[in-house]
JSON list of C-alpha atoms in Angstrom, two decimals:
[
{"chain": "K", "resi": 1, "resn": "MET", "atom": "CA", "xyz": [11.73, 1.97, -18.10]},
{"chain": "K", "resi": 2, "resn": "SER", "atom": "CA", "xyz": [8.56, 3.63, -16.18]},
{"chain": "K", "resi": 3, "resn": "LYS", "atom": "CA", "xyz": [6.34, 1.69, -14.21]},
{"chain": "K", "resi": 4, "resn": "LYS", "atom": "CA", "xyz": [2.78, 1.44, -15.25]},
{"chain": "K", "resi": 5, "resn": "TYR", "atom": "CA", "xyz": [1.32, 1.89, -11.91]},
{"chain": "K", "resi": 6, "resn": "ILE", "atom": "CA", "xyz": [2.49, 4.72, -9.03]},
{"chain": "K", "resi": 7, "resn": "ALA", "atom": "CA", "xyz": [1.18, 2.25, -6.55]},
{"chain": "K", "resi": 8, "resn": "PHE", "atom": "CA", "xyz": [-0.30, -1.20, -5.80]},
{"chain": "K", "resi": 9, "resn": "ILE", "atom": "CA", "xyz": [-2.49, -1.41, -2.83]},
{"chain": "K", "resi": 10, "resn": "SER", "atom": "CA", "xyz": [-2.55, -4.41, -0.66]},
{"chain": "K", "resi": 11, "resn": "TYR", "atom": "CA", "xyz": [-5.44, -5.01, 1.78]},
{"chain": "K", "resi": 12, "resn": "ARG", "atom": "CA", "xyz": [-7.66, -7.52, 3.50]},
{"chain": "K", "resi": 13, "resn": "HIS", "atom": "CA", "xyz": [-10.81, -7.73, 1.97]},
{"chain": "K", "resi": 14, "resn": "LYS", "atom": "CA", "xyz": [-12.71, -6.51, 4.95]},
{"chain": "K", "resi": 15, "resn": "LEU", "atom": "CA", "xyz": [-15.16, -3.80, 5.37]},
{"chain": "K", "resi": 16, "resn": "LEU", "atom": "CA", "xyz": [-12.62, -1.06, 6.97]},
{"chain": "K", "resi": 17, "resn": "ASP", "atom": "CA", "xyz": [-9.74, -2.14, 4.72]},
{"chain": "K", "resi": 18, "resn": "LYS", "atom": "CA", "xyz": [-11.35, -2.41, 1.80]},
{"chain": "K", "resi": 19, "resn": "SER", "atom": "CA", "xyz": [-13.13, 1.36, 2.20]},
{"chain": "K", "resi": 20, "resn": "VAL", "atom": "CA", "xyz": [-9.52, 2.71, 3.15]},
{"chain": "K", "resi": 21, "resn": "ALA", "atom": "CA", "xyz": [-8.34, 1.08, -0.07]},
{"chain": "K", "resi": 22, "resn": "VAL", "atom": "CA", "xyz": [-10.68, 2.66, -1.97]},
{"chain": "K", "resi": 23, "resn": "LYS", "atom": "CA", "xyz": [-10.64, 5.96, -0.83]},
{"chain": "K", "resi": 24, "resn": "LEU", "atom": "CA", "xyz": [-7.17, 5.96, -1.19]},
{"chain": "K", "resi": 25, "resn": "HIS", "atom": "CA", "xyz": [-7.01, 4.85, -4.66]},
{"chain": "K", "resi": 26, "resn": "GLN", "atom": "CA", "xyz": [-9.38, 7.33, -5.77]},
{"chain": "K", "resi": 27, "resn": "ALA", "atom": "CA", "xyz": [-7.45, 10.19, -3.90]},
{"chain": "K", "resi": 28, "resn": "ILE", "atom": "CA", "xyz": [-4.09, 9.16, -5.43]},
{"chain": "K", "resi": 29, "resn": "GLU", "atom": "CA", "xyz": [-5.47, 8.93, -9.14]},
{"chain": "K", "resi": 30, "resn": "HIS", "atom": "CA", "xyz": [-7.44, 12.33, -8.55]},
{"chain": "K", "resi": 31, "resn": "TYR", "atom": "CA", "xyz": [-4.76, 14.37, -6.88]},
{"chain": "K", "resi": 32, "resn": "VAL", "atom": "CA", "xyz": [-3.27, 17.32, -8.91]},
{"chain": "K", "resi": 33, "resn": "ILE", "atom": "CA", "xyz": [0.44, 17.84, -8.10]},
{"chain": "K", "resi": 34, "resn": "PRO", "atom": "CA", "xyz": [0.84, 21.44, -7.35]},
{"chain": "K", "resi": 35, "resn": "ARG", "atom": "CA", "xyz": [2.58, 23.66, -10.16]},
{"chain": "K", "resi": 36, "resn": "GLY", "atom": "CA", "xyz": [5.59, 24.28, -8.53]},
{"chain": "K", "resi": 37, "resn": "LEU", "atom": "CA", "xyz": [6.40, 20.54, -7.65]},
{"chain": "K", "resi": 38, "resn": "ARG", "atom": "CA", "xyz": [5.47, 18.89, -10.91]},
{"chain": "K", "resi": 39, "resn": "LYS", "atom": "CA", "xyz": [8.52, 16.50, -12.29]},
{"chain": "K", "resi": 40, "resn": "ASP", "atom": "CA", "xyz": [8.56, 16.15, -16.06]},
{"chain": "K", "resi": 41, "resn": "GLY", "atom": "CA", "xyz": [5.33, 18.14, -16.54]},
{"chain": "K", "resi": 42, "resn": "ARG", "atom": "CA", "xyz": [3.33, 15.52, -14.88]},
{"chain": "K", "resi": 43, "resn": "LYS", "atom": "CA", "xyz": [0.12, 17.17, -13.15]},
{"chain": "K", "resi": 44, "resn": "ASN", "atom": "CA", "xyz": [-1.18, 13.79, -11.83]},
{"chain": "K", "resi": 45, "resn": "LEU", "atom": "CA", "xyz": [0.89, 10.90, -9.48]},
{"chain": "K", "resi": 46, "resn": "GLY", "atom": "CA", "xyz": [-0.36, 8.23, -11.86]},
{"chain": "K", "resi": 47, "resn": "LYS", "atom": "CA", "xyz": [-2.45, 4.89, -12.00]},
{"chain": "K", "resi": 48, "resn": "VAL", "atom": "CA", "xyz": [-3.06, 2.84, -9.14]},
{"chain": "K", "resi": 49, "resn": "PHE", "atom": "CA", "xyz": [-3.25, -1.27, -8.83]},
{"chain": "K", "resi": 50, "resn": "ARG", "atom": "CA", "xyz": [-6.04, -2.27, -6.64]},
{"chain": "K", "resi": 51, "resn": "ASP", "atom": "CA", "xyz": [-7.27, -5.67, -7.43]},
{"chain": "K", "resi": 52, "resn": "GLN", "atom": "CA", "xyz": [-11.03, -5.33, -7.50]},
{"chain": "K", "resi": 53, "resn": "ASP", "atom": "CA", "xyz": [-10.52, -2.40, -10.09]},
{"chain": "K", "resi": 54, "resn": "GLU", "atom": "CA", "xyz": [-7.58, -3.63, -12.14]},
{"chain": "K", "resi": 55, "resn": "LEU", "atom": "CA", "xyz": [-7.18, -7.61, -12.16]},
{"chain": "K", "resi": 56, "resn": "PRO", "atom": "CA", "xyz": [-8.54, -9.43, -15.39]},
{"chain": "K", "resi": 57, "resn": "VAL", "atom": "CA", "xyz": [-10.60, -12.21, -15.42]},
{"chain": "K", "resi": 58, "resn": "SER", "atom": "CA", "xyz": [-7.67, -15.17, -15.65]},
{"chain": "K", "resi": 59, "resn": "ASN", "atom": "CA", "xyz": [-6.81, -18.62, -14.83]},
{"chain": "K", "resi": 60, "resn": "ASN", "atom": "CA", "xyz": [-3.60, -17.41, -13.21]},
{"chain": "K", "resi": 61, "resn": "LEU", "atom": "CA", "xyz": [-4.31, -14.85, -10.16]},
{"chain": "K", "resi": 62, "resn": "THR", "atom": "CA", "xyz": [-1.16, -15.24, -8.55]},
{"chain": "K", "resi": 63, "resn": "GLU", "atom": "CA", "xyz": [0.63, -14.39, -11.81]},
{"chain": "K", "resi": 64, "resn": "ASN", "atom": "CA", "xyz": [-1.29, -11.29, -12.42]},
{"chain": "K", "resi": 65, "resn": "ILE", "atom": "CA", "xyz": [-0.65, -10.07, -9.12]},
{"chain": "K", "resi": 66, "resn": "PHE", "atom": "CA", "xyz": [3.24, -10.63, -9.36]},
{"chain": "K", "resi": 67, "resn": "GLU", "atom": "CA", "xyz": [2.92, -8.79, -12.82]},
{"chain": "K", "resi": 68, "resn": "ALA", "atom": "CA", "xyz": [1.04, -5.56, -11.45]},
{"chain": "K", "resi": 69, "resn": "LEU", "atom": "CA", "xyz": [3.56, -5.73, -8.45]},
{"chain": "K", "resi": 70, "resn": "ASP", "atom": "CA", "xyz": [6.38, -5.74, -10.86]},
{"chain": "K", "resi": 71, "resn": "ASN", "atom": "CA", "xyz": [4.89, -2.83, -12.68]},
{"chain": "K", "resi": 72, "resn": "SER", "atom": "CA", "xyz": [4.36, -0.82, -9.42]},
{"chain": "K", "resi": 73, "resn": "GLU", "atom": "CA", "xyz": [6.70, 1.87, -8.12]},
{"chain": "K", "resi": 74, "resn": "TYR", "atom": "CA", "xyz": [5.25, 1.58, -4.47]},
{"chain": "K", "resi": 75, "resn": "LEU", "atom": "CA", "xyz": [3.49, -0.81, -2.36]},
{"chain": "K", "resi": 76, "resn": "ILE", "atom": "CA", "xyz": [0.86, 0.62, -0.10]},
{"chain": "K", "resi": 77, "resn": "VAL", "atom": "CA", "xyz": [-0.21, -1.95, 2.68]},
{"chain": "K", "resi": 78, "resn": "ILE", "atom": "CA", "xyz": [-3.52, -1.14, 4.47]},
{"chain": "K", "resi": 79, "resn": "CYS", "atom": "CA", "xyz": [-2.80, -2.22, 8.23]},
{"chain": "K", "resi": 80, "resn": "THR", "atom": "CA", "xyz": [-5.49, -3.25, 10.60]},
{"chain": "K", "resi": 81, "resn": "PRO", "atom": "CA", "xyz": [-5.19, -6.11, 13.41]},
{"chain": "K", "resi": 82, "resn": "ASP", "atom": "CA", "xyz": [-6.65, -8.68, 10.75]},
{"chain": "K", "resi": 83, "resn": "THR", "atom": "CA", "xyz": [-3.81, -7.56, 8.06]},
{"chain": "K", "resi": 84, "resn": "PRO", "atom": "CA", "xyz": [-1.01, -10.18, 9.71]},
{"chain": "K", "resi": 85, "resn": "GLU", "atom": "CA", "xyz": [-3.38, -12.95, 9.34]},
{"chain": "K", "resi": 86, "resn": "SER", "atom": "CA", "xyz": [-3.66, -12.59, 5.43]},
{"chain": "K", "resi": 87, "resn": "VAL", "atom": "CA", "xyz": [-1.65, -15.04, 3.35]},
{"chain": "K", "resi": 88, "resn": "TRP", "atom": "CA", "xyz": [-2.35, -12.62, 0.28]},
{"chain": "K", "resi": 89, "resn": "VAL", "atom": "CA", "xyz": [-0.93, -9.55, 1.75]},
{"chain": "K", "resi": 90, "resn": "ALA", "atom": "CA", "xyz": [2.36, -11.48, 3.33]},
{"chain": "K", "resi": 91, "resn": "ASN", "atom": "CA", "xyz": [3.05, -12.75, -0.16]},
{"chain": "K", "resi": 92, "resn": "GLU", "atom": "CA", "xyz": [2.50, -9.55, -1.81]},
{"chain": "K", "resi": 93, "resn": "ILE", "atom": "CA", "xyz": [4.82, -7.52, 0.47]},
{"chain": "K", "resi": 94, "resn": "THR", "atom": "CA", "xyz": [7.39, -10.45, 0.37]},
{"chain": "K", "resi": 95, "resn": "TYR", "atom": "CA", "xyz": [7.25, -10.40, -3.49]},
{"chain": "K", "resi": 96, "resn": "PHE", "atom": "CA", "xyz": [7.44, -6.75, -3.81]},
{"chain": "K", "resi": 97, "resn": "LEU", "atom": "CA", "xyz": [10.56, -6.64, -1.29]},
{"chain": "K", "resi": 98, "resn": "GLU", "atom": "CA", "xyz": [12.41, -9.16, -3.52]},
{"chain": "K", "resi": 99, "resn": "HIS", "atom": "CA", "xyz": [12.09, -7.00, -6.36]},
{"chain": "K", "resi": 100, "resn": "HIS", "atom": "CA", "xyz": [12.05, -3.45, -5.28]},
{"chain": "K", "resi": 101, "resn": "ASP", "atom": "CA", "xyz": [13.72, -1.46, -2.55]},
{"chain": "K", "resi": 102, "resn": "ARG", "atom": "CA", "xyz": [12.08, -1.44, 0.92]},
{"chain": "K", "resi": 103, "resn": "ASN", "atom": "CA", "xyz": [11.83, 2.19, 0.92]},
{"chain": "K", "resi": 104, "resn": "HIS", "atom": "CA", "xyz": [9.20, 1.91, -1.83]},
{"chain": "K", "resi": 105, "resn": "VAL", "atom": "CA", "xyz": [6.99, 0.17, 0.60]},
{"chain": "K", "resi": 106, "resn": "LEU", "atom": "CA", "xyz": [4.22, 2.64, 2.51]},
{"chain": "K", "resi": 107, "resn": "ALA", "atom": "CA", "xyz": [1.95, 1.64, 5.49]},
{"chain": "K", "resi": 108, "resn": "VAL", "atom": "CA", "xyz": [-1.49, 3.16, 6.38]},
{"chain": "K", "resi": 109, "resn": "LEU", "atom": "CA", "xyz": [-2.63, 2.14, 10.01]},
{"chain": "K", "resi": 110, "resn": "ALA", "atom": "CA", "xyz": [-6.33, 2.10, 9.81]},
{"chain": "K", "resi": 111, "resn": "ALA", "atom": "CA", "xyz": [-6.90, 0.25, 12.89]},
{"chain": "K", "resi": 112, "resn": "GLY", "atom": "CA", "xyz": [-5.23, -1.18, 16.05]},
{"chain": "K", "resi": 113, "resn": "GLN", "atom": "CA", "xyz": [-1.80, -0.51, 17.28]},
{"chain": "K", "resi": 114, "resn": "PRO", "atom": "CA", "xyz": [1.50, -1.10, 15.14]},
{"chain": "K", "resi": 115, "resn": "GLU", "atom": "CA", "xyz": [2.62, -4.06, 16.85]},
{"chain": "K", "resi": 116, "resn": "GLU", "atom": "CA", "xyz": [-0.80, -5.96, 16.15]},
{"chain": "K", "resi": 117, "resn": "SER", "atom": "CA", "xyz": [-1.67, -4.55, 12.95]},
{"chain": "K", "resi": 118, "resn": "PHE", "atom": "CA", "xyz": [1.72, -4.51, 10.86]},
{"chain": "K", "resi": 119, "resn": "PRO", "atom": "CA", "xyz": [2.83, -7.99, 9.10]},
{"chain": "K", "resi": 120, "resn": "GLU", "atom": "CA", "xyz": [5.45, -9.37, 10.05]},
{"chain": "K", "resi": 121, "resn": "GLN", "atom": "CA", "xyz": [7.19, -8.74, 6.56]},
{"chain": "K", "resi": 122, "resn": "LEU", "atom": "CA", "xyz": [6.98, -4.70, 7.44]},
{"chain": "K", "resi": 123, "resn": "THR", "atom": "CA", "xyz": [8.80, -5.32, 10.69]},
{"chain": "K", "resi": 124, "resn": "HIS", "atom": "CA", "xyz": [11.38, -7.89, 10.36]},
{"chain": "K", "resi": 125, "resn": "ILE", "atom": "CA", "xyz": [14.70, -7.93, 8.21]},
{"chain": "K", "resi": 126, "resn": "ARG", "atom": "CA", "xyz": [15.52, -11.29, 7.35]},
{"chain": "K", "resi": 127, "resn": "THR", "atom": "CA", "xyz": [18.21, -12.52, 4.99]},
{"chain": "K", "resi": 128, "resn": "LYS", "atom": "CA", "xyz": [17.58, -14.90, 2.34]},
{"chain": "K", "resi": 129, "resn": "ASP", "atom": "CA", "xyz": [17.89, -17.96, 4.70]},
{"chain": "K", "resi": 130, "resn": "GLY", "atom": "CA", "xyz": [15.26, -16.33, 7.20]},
{"chain": "K", "resi": 131, "resn": "GLU", "atom": "CA", "xyz": [17.88, -15.12, 9.67]},
{"chain": "K", "resi": 132, "resn": "LEU", "atom": "CA", "xyz": [16.40, -12.09, 11.52]},
{"chain": "K", "resi": 133, "resn": "VAL", "atom": "CA", "xyz": [18.97, -9.12, 10.56]},
{"chain": "K", "resi": 134, "resn": "GLN", "atom": "CA", "xyz": [16.83, -6.32, 12.48]},
{"chain": "K", "resi": 135, "resn": "LEU", "atom": "CA", "xyz": [13.38, -5.44, 13.60]},
{"chain": "K", "resi": 136, "resn": "ILE", "atom": "CA", "xyz": [12.03, -1.92, 12.48]},
{"chain": "K", "resi": 137, "resn": "GLU", "atom": "CA", "xyz": [8.70, -0.18, 12.79]},
{"chain": "K", "resi": 138, "resn": "PRO", "atom": "CA", "xyz": [7.82, 1.48, 9.65]},
{"chain": "K", "resi": 139, "resn": "LEU", "atom": "CA", "xyz": [6.65, 5.01, 9.61]},
{"chain": "K", "resi": 140, "resn": "ALA", "atom": "CA", "xyz": [3.29, 4.77, 8.68]},
{"chain": "K", "resi": 141, "resn": "ALA", "atom": "CA", "xyz": [0.24, 7.28, 7.70]},
{"chain": "K", "resi": 142, "resn": "ASN", "atom": "CA", "xyz": [-2.10, 6.82, 10.69]},
{"chain": "K", "resi": 143, "resn": "ILE", "atom": "CA", "xyz": [-5.57, 7.36, 10.40]},
{"chain": "K", "resi": 144, "resn": "VAL", "atom": "CA", "xyz": [-6.65, 5.42, 13.74]},
{"chain": "K", "resi": 145, "resn": "ALA", "atom": "CA", "xyz": [-9.92, 7.01, 14.45]},
{"chain": "K", "resi": 146, "resn": "ASP", "atom": "CA", "xyz": [-12.82, 6.30, 16.95]},
{"chain": "K", "resi": 147, "resn": "ASN", "atom": "CA", "xyz": [-15.55, 7.58, 14.61]},
{"chain": "K", "resi": 148, "resn": "PRO", "atom": "CA", "xyz": [-15.84, 7.70, 10.58]},
{"chain": "K", "resi": 149, "resn": "VAL", "atom": "CA", "xyz": [-15.63, 11.63, 10.73]},
{"chain": "K", "resi": 150, "resn": "GLN", "atom": "CA", "xyz": [-12.29, 11.83, 12.88]},
{"chain": "K", "resi": 151, "resn": "ARG", "atom": "CA", "xyz": [-11.03, 9.25, 10.33]},
{"chain": "K", "resi": 152, "resn": "ARG", "atom": "CA", "xyz": [-11.86, 11.38, 7.44]},
{"chain": "K", "resi": 153, "resn": "LYS", "atom": "CA", "xyz": [-9.89, 14.24, 9.01]},
{"chain": "K", "resi": 154, "resn": "LEU", "atom": "CA", "xyz": [-6.79, 12.16, 9.52]},
{"chain": "K", "resi": 155, "resn": "PHE", "atom": "CA", "xyz": [-7.06, 10.69, 6.15]},
{"chain": "K", "resi": 156, "resn": "ASN", "atom": "CA", "xyz": [-7.14, 14.17, 4.51]},
{"chain": "K", "resi": 157, "resn": "ARG", "atom": "CA", "xyz": [-3.79, 15.28, 6.48]},
{"chain": "K", "resi": 158, "resn": "GLU", "atom": "CA", "xyz": [-2.19, 11.68, 6.25]},
{"chain": "K", "resi": 159, "resn": "LYS", "atom": "CA", "xyz": [-2.67, 11.10, 2.45]},
{"chain": "K", "resi": 160, "resn": "LEU", "atom": "CA", "xyz": [-0.34, 13.92, 1.71]},
{"chain": "K", "resi": 161, "resn": "ARG", "atom": "CA", "xyz": [2.51, 12.16, 3.82]},
{"chain": "K", "resi": 162, "resn": "LEU", "atom": "CA", "xyz": [1.81, 9.30, 1.52]},
{"chain": "K", "resi": 163, "resn": "PHE", "atom": "CA", "xyz": [1.71, 11.48, -1.62]},
{"chain": "K", "resi": 164, "resn": "ALA", "atom": "CA", "xyz": [5.11, 12.86, -0.69]},
{"chain": "K", "resi": 165, "resn": "GLY", "atom": "CA", "xyz": [6.36, 9.54, -0.58]}
]
């Protein structure tokens, strides 16, 4: 069964995080796959789930989020120093990892250093009982910059690494 979404973007609803999520959403949905790299004749990567564009009005937000995660091939997490504090981002990562392969989780480092910006769910592999098995540092698209112009240049380069995933 094919997934409804190529990716689900998880992010804090803060200015930088949201702007990166919006830009990435648009970049993925508007990217045209080069002719020689197309699989099954697909010209585009596919549809992206980002809560503010895709969530229906509902009395059960959690159920809608979990359904979107179930129907997403990849989870993309926008990471800043504020990200580890987000209960929603943590829950989205945890749920996704319970139902998908860890190789289908991609990170975008938008601000800060990895050790302060990556949520524990991305850096700690645990057993079902919560016992730590391994510490890892995910390979992330890095768009950390001192100014918006530099961030835009890095984004244009790093988005291709995400698309390759």
